[in-house]
JSON list of C-alpha atoms in Angstrom, two decimals:
[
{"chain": "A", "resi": 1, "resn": "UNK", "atom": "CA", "xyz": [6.35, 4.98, -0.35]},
{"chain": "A", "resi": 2, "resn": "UNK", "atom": "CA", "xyz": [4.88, 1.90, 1.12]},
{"chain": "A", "resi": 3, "resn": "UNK", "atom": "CA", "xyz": [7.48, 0.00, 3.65]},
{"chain": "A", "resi": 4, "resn": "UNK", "atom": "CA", "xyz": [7.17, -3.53, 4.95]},
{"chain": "A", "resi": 5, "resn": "UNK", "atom": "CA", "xyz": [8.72, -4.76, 7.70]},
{"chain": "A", "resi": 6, "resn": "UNK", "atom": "CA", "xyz": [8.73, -8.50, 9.13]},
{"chain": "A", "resi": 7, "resn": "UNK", "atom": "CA", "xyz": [9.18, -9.91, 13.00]},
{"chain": "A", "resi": 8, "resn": "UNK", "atom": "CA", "xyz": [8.99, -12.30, 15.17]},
{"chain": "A", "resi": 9, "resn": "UNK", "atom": "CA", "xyz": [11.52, -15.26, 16.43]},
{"chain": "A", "resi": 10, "resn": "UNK", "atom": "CA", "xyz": [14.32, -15.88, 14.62]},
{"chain": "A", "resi": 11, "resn": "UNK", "atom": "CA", "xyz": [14.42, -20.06, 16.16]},
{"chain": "A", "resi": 12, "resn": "UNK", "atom": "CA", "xyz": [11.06, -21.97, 16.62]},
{"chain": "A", "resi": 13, "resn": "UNK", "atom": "CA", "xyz": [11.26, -25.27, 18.00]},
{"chain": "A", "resi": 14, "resn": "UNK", "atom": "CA", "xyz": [10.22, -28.28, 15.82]},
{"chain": "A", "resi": 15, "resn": "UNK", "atom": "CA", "xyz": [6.45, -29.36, 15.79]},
{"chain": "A", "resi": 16, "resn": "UNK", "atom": "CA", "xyz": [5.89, -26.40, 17.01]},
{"chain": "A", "resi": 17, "resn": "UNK", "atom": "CA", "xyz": [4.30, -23.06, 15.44]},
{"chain": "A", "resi": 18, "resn": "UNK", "atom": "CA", "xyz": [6.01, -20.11, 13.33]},
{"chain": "A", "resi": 19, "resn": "UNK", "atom": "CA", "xyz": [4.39, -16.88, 13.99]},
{"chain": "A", "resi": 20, "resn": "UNK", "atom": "CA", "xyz": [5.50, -13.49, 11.99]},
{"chain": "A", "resi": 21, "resn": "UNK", "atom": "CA", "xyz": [3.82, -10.22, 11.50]},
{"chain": "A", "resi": 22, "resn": "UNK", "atom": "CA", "xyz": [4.57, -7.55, 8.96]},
{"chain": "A", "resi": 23, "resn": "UNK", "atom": "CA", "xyz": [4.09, -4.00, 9.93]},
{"chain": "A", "resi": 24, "resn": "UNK", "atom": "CA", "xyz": [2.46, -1.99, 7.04]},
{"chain": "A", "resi": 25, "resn": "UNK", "atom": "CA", "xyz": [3.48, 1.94, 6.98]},
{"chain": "A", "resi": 26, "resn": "UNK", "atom": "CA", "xyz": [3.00, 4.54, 3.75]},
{"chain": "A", "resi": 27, "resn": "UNK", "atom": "CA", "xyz": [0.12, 2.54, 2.42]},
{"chain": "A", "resi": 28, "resn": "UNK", "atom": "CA", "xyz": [-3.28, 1.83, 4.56]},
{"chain": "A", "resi": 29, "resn": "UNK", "atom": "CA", "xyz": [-4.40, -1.62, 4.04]},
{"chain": "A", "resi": 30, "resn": "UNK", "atom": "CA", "xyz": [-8.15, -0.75, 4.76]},
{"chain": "A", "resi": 31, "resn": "UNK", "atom": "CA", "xyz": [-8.58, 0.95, 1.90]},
{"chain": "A", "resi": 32, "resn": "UNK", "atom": "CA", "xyz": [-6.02, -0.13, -0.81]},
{"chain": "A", "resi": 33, "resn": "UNK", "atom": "CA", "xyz": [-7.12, -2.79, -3.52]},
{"chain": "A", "resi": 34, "resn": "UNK", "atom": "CA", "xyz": [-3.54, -4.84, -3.02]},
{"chain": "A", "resi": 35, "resn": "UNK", "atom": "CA", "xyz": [-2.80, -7.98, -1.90]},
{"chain": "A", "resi": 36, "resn": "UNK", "atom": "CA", "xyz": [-0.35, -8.66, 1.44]},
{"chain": "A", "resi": 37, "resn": "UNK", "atom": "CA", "xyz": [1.81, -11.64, 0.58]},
{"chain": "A", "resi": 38, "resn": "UNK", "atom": "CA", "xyz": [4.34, -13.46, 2.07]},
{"chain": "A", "resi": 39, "resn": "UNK", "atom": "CA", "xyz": [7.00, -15.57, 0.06]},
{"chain": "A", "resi": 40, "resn": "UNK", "atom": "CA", "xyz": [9.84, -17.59, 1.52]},
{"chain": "A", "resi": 41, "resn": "UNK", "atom": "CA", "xyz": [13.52, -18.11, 0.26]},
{"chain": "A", "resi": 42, "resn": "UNK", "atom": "CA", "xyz": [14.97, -21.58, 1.66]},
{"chain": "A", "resi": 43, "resn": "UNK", "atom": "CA", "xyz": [19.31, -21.14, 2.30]},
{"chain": "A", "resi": 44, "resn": "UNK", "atom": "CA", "xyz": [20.29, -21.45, -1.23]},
{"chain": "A", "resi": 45, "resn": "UNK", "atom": "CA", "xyz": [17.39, -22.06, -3.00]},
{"chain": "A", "resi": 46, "resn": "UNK", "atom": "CA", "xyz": [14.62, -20.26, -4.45]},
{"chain": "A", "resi": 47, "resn": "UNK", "atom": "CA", "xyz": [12.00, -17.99, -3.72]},
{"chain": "A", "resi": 48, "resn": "UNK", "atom": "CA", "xyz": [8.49, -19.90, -2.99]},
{"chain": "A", "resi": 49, "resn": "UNK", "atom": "CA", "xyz": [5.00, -18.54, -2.38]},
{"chain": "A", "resi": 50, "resn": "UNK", "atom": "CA", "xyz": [3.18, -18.88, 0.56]},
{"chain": "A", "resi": 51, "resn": "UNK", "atom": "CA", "xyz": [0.21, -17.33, -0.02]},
{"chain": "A", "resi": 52, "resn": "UNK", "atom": "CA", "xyz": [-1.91, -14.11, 0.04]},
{"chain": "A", "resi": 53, "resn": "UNK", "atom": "CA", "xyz": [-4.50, -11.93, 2.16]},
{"chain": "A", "resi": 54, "resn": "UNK", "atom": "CA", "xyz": [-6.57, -9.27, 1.00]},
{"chain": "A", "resi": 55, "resn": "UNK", "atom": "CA", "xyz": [-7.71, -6.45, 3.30]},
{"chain": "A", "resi": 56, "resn": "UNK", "atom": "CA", "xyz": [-11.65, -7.89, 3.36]},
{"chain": "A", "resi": 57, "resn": "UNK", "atom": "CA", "xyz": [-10.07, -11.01, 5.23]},
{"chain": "A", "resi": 58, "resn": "UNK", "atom": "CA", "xyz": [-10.39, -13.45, 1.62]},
{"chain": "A", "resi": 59, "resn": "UNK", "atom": "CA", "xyz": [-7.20, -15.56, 1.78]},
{"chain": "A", "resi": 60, "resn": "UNK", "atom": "CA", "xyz": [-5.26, -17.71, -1.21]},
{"chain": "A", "resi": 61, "resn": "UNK", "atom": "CA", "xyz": [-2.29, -20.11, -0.01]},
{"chain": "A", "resi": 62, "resn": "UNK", "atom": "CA", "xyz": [0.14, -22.70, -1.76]},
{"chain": "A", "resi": 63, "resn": "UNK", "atom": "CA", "xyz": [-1.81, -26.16, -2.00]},
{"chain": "A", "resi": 64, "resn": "UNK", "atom": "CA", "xyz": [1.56, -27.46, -0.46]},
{"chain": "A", "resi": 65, "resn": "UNK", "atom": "CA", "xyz": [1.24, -25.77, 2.18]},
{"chain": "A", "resi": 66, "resn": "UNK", "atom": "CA", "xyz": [-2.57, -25.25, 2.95]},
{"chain": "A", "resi": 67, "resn": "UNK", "atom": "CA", "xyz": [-2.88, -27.58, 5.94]},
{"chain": "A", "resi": 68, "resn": "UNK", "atom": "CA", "xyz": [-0.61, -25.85, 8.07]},
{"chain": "A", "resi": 69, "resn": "UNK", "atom": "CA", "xyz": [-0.91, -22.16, 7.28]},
{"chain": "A", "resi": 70, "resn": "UNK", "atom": "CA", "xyz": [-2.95, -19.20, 8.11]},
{"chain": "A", "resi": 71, "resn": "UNK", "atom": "CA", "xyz": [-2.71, -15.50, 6.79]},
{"chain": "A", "resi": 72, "resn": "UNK", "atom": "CA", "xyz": [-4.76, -13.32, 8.88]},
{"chain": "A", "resi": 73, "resn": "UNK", "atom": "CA", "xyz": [-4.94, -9.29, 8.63]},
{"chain": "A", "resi": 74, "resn": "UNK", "atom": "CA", "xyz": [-5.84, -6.15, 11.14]},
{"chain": "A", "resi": 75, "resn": "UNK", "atom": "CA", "xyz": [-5.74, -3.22, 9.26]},
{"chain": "A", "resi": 76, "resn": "UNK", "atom": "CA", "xyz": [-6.93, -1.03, 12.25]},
{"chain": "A", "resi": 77, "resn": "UNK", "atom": "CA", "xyz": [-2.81, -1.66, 13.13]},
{"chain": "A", "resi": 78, "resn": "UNK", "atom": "CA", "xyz": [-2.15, -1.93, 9.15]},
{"chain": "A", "resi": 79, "resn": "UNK", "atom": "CA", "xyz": [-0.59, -5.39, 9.49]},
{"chain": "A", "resi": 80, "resn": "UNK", "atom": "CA", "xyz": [-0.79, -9.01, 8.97]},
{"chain": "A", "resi": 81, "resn": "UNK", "atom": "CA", "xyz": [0.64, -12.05, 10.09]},
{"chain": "A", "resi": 82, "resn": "UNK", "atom": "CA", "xyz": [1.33, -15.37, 9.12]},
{"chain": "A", "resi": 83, "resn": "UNK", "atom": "CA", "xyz": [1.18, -18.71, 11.66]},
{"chain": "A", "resi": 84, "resn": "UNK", "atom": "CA", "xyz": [3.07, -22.17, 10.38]},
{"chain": "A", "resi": 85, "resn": "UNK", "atom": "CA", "xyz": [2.25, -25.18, 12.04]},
{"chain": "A", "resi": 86, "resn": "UNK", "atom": "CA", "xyz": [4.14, -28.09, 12.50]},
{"chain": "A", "resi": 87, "resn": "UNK", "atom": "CA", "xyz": [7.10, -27.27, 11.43]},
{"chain": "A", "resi": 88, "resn": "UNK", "atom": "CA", "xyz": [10.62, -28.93, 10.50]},
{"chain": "A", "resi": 89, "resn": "UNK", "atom": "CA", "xyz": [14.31, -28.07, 9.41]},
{"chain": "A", "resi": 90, "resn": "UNK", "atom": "CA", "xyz": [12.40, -28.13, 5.62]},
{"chain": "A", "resi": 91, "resn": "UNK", "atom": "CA", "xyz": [10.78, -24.91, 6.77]},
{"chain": "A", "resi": 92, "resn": "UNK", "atom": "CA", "xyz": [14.05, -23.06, 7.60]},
{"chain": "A", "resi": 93, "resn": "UNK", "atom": "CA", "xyz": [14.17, -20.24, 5.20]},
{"chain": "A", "resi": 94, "resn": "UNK", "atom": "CA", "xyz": [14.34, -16.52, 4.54]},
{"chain": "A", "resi": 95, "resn": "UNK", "atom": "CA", "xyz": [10.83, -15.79, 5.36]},
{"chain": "A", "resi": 96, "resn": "UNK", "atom": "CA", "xyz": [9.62, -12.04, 3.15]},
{"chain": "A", "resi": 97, "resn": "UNK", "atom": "CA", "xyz": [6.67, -9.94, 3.25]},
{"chain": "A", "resi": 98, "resn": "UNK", "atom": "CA", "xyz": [5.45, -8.36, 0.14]},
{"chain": "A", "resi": 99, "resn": "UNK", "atom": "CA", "xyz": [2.65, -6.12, -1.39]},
{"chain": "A", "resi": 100, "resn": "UNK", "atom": "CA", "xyz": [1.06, -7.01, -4.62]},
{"chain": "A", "resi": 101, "resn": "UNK", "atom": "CA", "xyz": [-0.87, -4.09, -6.44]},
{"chain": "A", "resi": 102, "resn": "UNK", "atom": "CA", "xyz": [-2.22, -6.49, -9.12]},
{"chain": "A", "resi": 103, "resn": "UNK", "atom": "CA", "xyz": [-3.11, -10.41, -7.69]},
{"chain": "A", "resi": 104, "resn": "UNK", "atom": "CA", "xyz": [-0.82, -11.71, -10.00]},
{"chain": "A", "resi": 105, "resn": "UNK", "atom": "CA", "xyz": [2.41, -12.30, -8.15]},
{"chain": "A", "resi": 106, "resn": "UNK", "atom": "CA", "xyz": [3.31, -8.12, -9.42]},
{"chain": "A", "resi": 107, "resn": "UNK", "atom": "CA", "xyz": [5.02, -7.33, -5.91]},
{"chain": "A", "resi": 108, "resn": "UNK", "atom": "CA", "xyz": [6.36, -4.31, -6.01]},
{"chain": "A", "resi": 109, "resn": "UNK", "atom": "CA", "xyz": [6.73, -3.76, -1.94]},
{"chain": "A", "resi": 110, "resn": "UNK", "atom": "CA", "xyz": [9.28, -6.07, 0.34]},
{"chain": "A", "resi": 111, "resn": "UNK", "atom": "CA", "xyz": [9.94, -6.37, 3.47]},
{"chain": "A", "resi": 112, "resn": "UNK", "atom": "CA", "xyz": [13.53, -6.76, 3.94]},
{"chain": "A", "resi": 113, "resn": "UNK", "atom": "CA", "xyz": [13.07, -10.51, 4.88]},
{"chain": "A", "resi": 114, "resn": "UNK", "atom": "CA", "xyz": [13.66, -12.31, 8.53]},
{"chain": "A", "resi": 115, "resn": "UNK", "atom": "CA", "xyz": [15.77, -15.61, 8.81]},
{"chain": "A", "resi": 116, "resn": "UNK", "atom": "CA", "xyz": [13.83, -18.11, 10.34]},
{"chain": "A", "resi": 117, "resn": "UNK", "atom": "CA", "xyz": [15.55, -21.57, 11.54]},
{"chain": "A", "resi": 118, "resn": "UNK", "atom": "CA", "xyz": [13.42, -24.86, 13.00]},
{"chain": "A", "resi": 119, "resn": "UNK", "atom": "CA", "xyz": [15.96, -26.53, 15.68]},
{"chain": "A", "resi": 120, "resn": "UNK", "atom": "CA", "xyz": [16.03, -27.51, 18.89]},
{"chain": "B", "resi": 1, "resn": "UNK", "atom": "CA", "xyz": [10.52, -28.78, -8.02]},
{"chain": "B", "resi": 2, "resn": "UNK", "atom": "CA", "xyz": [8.86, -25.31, -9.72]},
{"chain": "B", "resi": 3, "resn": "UNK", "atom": "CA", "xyz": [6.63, -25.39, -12.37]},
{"chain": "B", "resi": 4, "resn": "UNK", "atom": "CA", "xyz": [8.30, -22.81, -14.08]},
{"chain": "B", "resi": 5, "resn": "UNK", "atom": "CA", "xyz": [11.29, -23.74, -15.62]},
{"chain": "B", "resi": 6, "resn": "UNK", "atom": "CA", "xyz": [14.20, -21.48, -15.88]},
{"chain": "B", "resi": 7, "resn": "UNK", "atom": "CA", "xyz": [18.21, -22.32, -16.95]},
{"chain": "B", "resi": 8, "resn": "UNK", "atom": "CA", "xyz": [20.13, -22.20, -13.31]},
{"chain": "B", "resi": 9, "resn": "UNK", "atom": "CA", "xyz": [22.81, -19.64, -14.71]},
{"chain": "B", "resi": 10, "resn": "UNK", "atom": "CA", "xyz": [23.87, -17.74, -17.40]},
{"chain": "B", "resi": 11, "resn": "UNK", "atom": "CA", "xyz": [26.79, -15.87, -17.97]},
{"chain": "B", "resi": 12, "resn": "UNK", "atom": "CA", "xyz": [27.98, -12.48, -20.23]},
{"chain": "B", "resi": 13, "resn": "UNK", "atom": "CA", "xyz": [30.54, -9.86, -20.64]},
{"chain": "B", "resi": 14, "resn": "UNK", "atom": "CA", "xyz": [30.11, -6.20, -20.01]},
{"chain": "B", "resi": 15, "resn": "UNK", "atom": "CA", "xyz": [28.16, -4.52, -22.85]},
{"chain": "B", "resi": 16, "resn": "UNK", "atom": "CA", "xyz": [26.75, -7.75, -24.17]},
{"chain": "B", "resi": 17, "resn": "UNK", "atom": "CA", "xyz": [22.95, -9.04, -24.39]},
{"chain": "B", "resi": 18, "resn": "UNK", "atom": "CA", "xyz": [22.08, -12.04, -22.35]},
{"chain": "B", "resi": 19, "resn": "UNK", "atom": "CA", "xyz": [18.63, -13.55, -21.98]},
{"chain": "B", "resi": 20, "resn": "UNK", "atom": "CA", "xyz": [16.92, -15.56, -19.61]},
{"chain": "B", "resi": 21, "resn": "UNK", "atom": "CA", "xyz": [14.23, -18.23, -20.37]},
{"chain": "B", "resi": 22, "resn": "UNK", "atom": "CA", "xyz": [10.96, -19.37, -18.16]},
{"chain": "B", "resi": 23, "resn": "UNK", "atom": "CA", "xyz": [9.11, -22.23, -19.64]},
{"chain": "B", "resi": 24, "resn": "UNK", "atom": "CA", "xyz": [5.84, -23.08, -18.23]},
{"chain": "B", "resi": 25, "resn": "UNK", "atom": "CA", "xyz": [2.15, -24.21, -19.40]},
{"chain": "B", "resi": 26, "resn": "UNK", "atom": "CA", "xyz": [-1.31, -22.86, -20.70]},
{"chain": "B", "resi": 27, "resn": "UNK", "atom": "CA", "xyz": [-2.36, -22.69, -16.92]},
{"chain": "B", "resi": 28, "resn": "UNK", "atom": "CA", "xyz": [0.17, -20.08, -16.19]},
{"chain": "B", "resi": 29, "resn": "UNK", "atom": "CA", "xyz": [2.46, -18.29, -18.58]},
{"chain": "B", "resi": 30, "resn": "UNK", "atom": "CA", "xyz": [-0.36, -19.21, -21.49]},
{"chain": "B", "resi": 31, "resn": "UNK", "atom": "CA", "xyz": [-3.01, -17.27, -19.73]},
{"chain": "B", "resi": 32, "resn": "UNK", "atom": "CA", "xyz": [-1.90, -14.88, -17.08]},
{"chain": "B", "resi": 33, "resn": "UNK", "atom": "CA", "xyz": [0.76, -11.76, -16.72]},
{"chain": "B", "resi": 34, "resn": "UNK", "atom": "CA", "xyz": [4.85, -12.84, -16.23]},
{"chain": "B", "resi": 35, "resn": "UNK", "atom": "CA", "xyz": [6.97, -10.46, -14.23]},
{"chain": "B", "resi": 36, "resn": "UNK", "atom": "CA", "xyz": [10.19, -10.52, -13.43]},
{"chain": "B", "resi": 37, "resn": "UNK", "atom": "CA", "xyz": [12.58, -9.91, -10.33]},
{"chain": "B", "resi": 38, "resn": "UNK", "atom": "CA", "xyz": [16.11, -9.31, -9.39]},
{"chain": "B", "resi": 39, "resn": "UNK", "atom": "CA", "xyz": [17.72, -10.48, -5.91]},
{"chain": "B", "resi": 40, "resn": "UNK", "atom": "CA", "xyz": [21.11, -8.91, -5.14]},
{"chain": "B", "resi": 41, "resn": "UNK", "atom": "CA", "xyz": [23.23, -10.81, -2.72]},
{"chain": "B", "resi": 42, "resn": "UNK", "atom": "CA", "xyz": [22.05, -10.75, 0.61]},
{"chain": "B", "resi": 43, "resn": "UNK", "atom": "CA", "xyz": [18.98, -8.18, -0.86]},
{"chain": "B", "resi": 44, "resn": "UNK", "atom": "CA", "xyz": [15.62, -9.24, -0.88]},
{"chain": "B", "resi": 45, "resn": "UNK", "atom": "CA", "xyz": [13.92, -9.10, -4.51]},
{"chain": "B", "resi": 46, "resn": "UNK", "atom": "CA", "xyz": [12.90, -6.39, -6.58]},
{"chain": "B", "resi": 47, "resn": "UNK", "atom": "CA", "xyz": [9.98, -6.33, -9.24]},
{"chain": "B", "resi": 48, "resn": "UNK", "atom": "CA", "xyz": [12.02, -5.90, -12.38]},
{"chain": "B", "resi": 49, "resn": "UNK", "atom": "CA", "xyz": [9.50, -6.32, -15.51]},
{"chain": "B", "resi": 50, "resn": "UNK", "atom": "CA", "xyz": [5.59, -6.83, -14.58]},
{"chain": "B", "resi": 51, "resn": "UNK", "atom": "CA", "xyz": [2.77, -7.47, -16.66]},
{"chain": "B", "resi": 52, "resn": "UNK", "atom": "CA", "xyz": [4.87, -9.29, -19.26]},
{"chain": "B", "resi": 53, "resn": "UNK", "atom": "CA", "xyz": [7.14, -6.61, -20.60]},
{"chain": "B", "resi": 54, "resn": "UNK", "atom": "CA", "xyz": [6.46, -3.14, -18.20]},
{"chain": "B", "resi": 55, "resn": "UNK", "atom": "CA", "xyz": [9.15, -1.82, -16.68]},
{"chain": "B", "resi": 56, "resn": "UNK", "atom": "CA", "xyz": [8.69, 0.16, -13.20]},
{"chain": "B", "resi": 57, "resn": "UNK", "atom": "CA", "xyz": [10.24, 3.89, -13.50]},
{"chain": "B", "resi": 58, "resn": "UNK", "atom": "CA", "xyz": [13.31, 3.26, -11.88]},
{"chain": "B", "resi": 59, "resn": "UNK", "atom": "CA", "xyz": [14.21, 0.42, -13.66]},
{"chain": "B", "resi": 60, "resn": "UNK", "atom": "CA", "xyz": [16.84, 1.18, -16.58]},
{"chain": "B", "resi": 61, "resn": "UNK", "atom": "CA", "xyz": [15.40, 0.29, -20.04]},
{"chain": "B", "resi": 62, "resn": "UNK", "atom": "CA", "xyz": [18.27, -1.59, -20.72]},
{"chain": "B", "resi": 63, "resn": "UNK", "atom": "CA", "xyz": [16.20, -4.73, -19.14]},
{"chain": "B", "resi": 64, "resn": "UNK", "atom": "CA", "xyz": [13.10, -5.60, -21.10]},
{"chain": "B", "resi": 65, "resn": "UNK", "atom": "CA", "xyz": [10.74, -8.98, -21.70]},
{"chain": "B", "resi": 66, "resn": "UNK", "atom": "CA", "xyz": [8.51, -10.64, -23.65]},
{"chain": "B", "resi": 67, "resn": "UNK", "atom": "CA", "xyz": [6.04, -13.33, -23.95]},
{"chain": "B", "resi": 68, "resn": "UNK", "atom": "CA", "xyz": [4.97, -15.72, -26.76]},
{"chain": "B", "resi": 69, "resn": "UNK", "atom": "CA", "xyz": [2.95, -19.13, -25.26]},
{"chain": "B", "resi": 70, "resn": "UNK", "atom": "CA", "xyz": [3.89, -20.59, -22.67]},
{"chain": "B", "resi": 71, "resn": "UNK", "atom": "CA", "xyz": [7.00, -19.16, -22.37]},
{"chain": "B", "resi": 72, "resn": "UNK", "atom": "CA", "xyz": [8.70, -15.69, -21.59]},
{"chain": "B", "resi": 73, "resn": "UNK", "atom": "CA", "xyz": [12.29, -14.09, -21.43]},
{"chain": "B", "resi": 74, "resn": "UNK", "atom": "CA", "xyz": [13.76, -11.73, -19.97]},
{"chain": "B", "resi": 75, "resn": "UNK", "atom": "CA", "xyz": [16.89, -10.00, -21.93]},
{"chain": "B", "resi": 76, "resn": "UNK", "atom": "CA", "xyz": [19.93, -7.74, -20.36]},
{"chain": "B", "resi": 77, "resn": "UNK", "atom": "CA", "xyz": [21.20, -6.00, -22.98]},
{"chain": "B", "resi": 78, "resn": "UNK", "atom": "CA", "xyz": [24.87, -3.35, -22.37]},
{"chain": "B", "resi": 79, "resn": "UNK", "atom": "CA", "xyz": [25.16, -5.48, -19.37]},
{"chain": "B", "resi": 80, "resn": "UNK", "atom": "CA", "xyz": [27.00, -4.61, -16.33]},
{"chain": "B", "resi": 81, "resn": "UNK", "atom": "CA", "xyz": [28.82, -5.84, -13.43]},
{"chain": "B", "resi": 82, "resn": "UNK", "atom": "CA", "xyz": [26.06, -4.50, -11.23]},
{"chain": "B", "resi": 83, "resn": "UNK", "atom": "CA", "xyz": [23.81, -6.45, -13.01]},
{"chain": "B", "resi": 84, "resn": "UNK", "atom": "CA", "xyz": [24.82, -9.84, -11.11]},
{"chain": "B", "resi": 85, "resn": "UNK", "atom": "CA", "xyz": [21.78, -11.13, -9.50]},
{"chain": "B", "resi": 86, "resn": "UNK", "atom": "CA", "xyz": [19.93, -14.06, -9.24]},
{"chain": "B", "resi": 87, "resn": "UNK", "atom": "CA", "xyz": [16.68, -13.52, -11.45]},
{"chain": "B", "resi": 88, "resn": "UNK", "atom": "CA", "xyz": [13.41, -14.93, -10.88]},
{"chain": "B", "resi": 89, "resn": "UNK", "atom": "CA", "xyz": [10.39, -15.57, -12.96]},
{"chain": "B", "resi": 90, "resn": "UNK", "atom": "CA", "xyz": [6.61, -15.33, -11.66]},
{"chain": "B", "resi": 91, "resn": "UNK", "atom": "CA", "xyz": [3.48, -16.41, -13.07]},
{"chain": "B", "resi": 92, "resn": "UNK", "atom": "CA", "xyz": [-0.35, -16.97, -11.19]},
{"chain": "B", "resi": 93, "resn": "UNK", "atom": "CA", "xyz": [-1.40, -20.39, -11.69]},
{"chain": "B", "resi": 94, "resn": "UNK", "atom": "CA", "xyz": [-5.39, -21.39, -12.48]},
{"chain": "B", "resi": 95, "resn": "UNK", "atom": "CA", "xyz": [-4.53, -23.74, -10.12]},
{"chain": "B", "resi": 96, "resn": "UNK", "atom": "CA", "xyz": [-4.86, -21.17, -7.23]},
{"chain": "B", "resi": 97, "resn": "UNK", "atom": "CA", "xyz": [-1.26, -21.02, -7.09]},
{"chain": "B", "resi": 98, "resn": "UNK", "atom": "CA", "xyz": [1.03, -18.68, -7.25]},
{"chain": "B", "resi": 99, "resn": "UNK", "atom": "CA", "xyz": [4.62, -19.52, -8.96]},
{"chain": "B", "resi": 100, "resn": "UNK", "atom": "CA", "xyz": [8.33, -18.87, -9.17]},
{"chain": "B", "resi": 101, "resn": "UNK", "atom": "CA", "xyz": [10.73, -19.82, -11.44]},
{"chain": "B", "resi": 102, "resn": "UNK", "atom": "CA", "xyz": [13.92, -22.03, -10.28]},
{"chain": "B", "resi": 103, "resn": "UNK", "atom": "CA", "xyz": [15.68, -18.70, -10.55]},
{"chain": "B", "resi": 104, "resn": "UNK", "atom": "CA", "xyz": [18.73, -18.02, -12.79]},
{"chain": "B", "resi": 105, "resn": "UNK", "atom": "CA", "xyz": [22.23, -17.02, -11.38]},
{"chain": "B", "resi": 106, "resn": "UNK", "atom": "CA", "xyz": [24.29, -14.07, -13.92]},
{"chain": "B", "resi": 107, "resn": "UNK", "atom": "CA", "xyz": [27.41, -13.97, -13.96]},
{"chain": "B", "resi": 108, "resn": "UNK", "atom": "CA", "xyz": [28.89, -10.86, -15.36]},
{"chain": "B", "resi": 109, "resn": "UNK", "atom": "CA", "xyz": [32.76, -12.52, -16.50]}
]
């Protein structure tokens, strides 16, 4: 049974950068054919994708948010991580790690999610 | 605003079928798999239906789906009060995007 588990700060600063990892255990990223995801869940609202890593290092993100984020992997410590830059109150949200088993949004893996808020 | 278009509640009594809608285009419900999810309160989501109409093994078969176009539904049928959720539709885009639906709040009355 695969388990996902986000962290990192629970307040960043505005303008400045959002860093999380998710820690990878029951499943080794090296040699699995999934996808590592992570999705977001503004206070209220709905669930949006943020964008995908596969274990080689090849990355997909949301065309919204493109310019400011980066998905990088290390499966020697079966994780990966996700940085945010310049962020604002619009990026306070429920932020969730996932593993898809099929590239097309099938994820069947979730971290249990980590609250994120942009204040000062 | 998503591009997949979903009704922002529905509502049933115990033991009754409801269904749930997602509308979307050829670039993403025409050509690629729909699944489904379930968020609890306070839970984070759970795949419910994948590939268009599978269910995983631990999901009752009491939820199923379909697909026809550019749209799929999801249907709830003997429904229960633990079946209050907030349910979410998910489609790949060809646009190199991945997408959720608007998500649809049940209400078991």
């Amino acid at each position: 049974q695969v388990l996902l588990r986000e962290s990192g700060p629970g307040l960043v600063q505005p303008s400045q950068t959002l860093s999380l990892t998710c820690f990878v255990s029951g499943d080794s990223m090296r040699s699995s054919d999934d996808y590592w995801g992570w999705i977001r869940q503004h206070p209220g609202r709905g669930l949006e994708w943020i964008g995908y890593i596969y274990y080689s290092g090849s990355v997909f993100y949301n065309p919204s948010l493109k310019s400011r984020v980066t998905i990088s992997v290390d499966t020697s410590k079966n994780q990966f991580s996700l940085k945010l830059t310049s962020v604002t109150a619009a990026d306070t949200a429920i932020y969730y790690c996932a593993r898809d088993s099929s590239s097309w949004l099938r994820f069947d893996s979730w971290g249990q999610g980590l609250l994120v808020s942009v204040s000062s | 605003q998503s591009v997949l278009t979903q009704p922002p509640s529905v509502s049933g009594t115990p033991g009754q079928t409801v269904t749930i809608s997602c509308s979307g285009s050829s670039s993403n419900i025409g050509g690629n798999p729909v699944n489904w999810y379930q968020q609890l309160p306070g839970t984070a989501p759970k795949l419910l239906i994948y590939n268009n109409n599978e269910r995983p093994s631990r999901v009752p078969d009491r939820f199923s789906a379909s697909k026809s176009g550019t749209s799929a539904s999801l249907a709830i049928s003997g429904l229960q009060f633990e079946d209050e959720a907030d349910y979410y539709c998910a489609a790949w885009d060809d646009s190199l995007n991945g997408s959720f639906g608007g998500g649809t709040k049940l209400t078991v009355l």
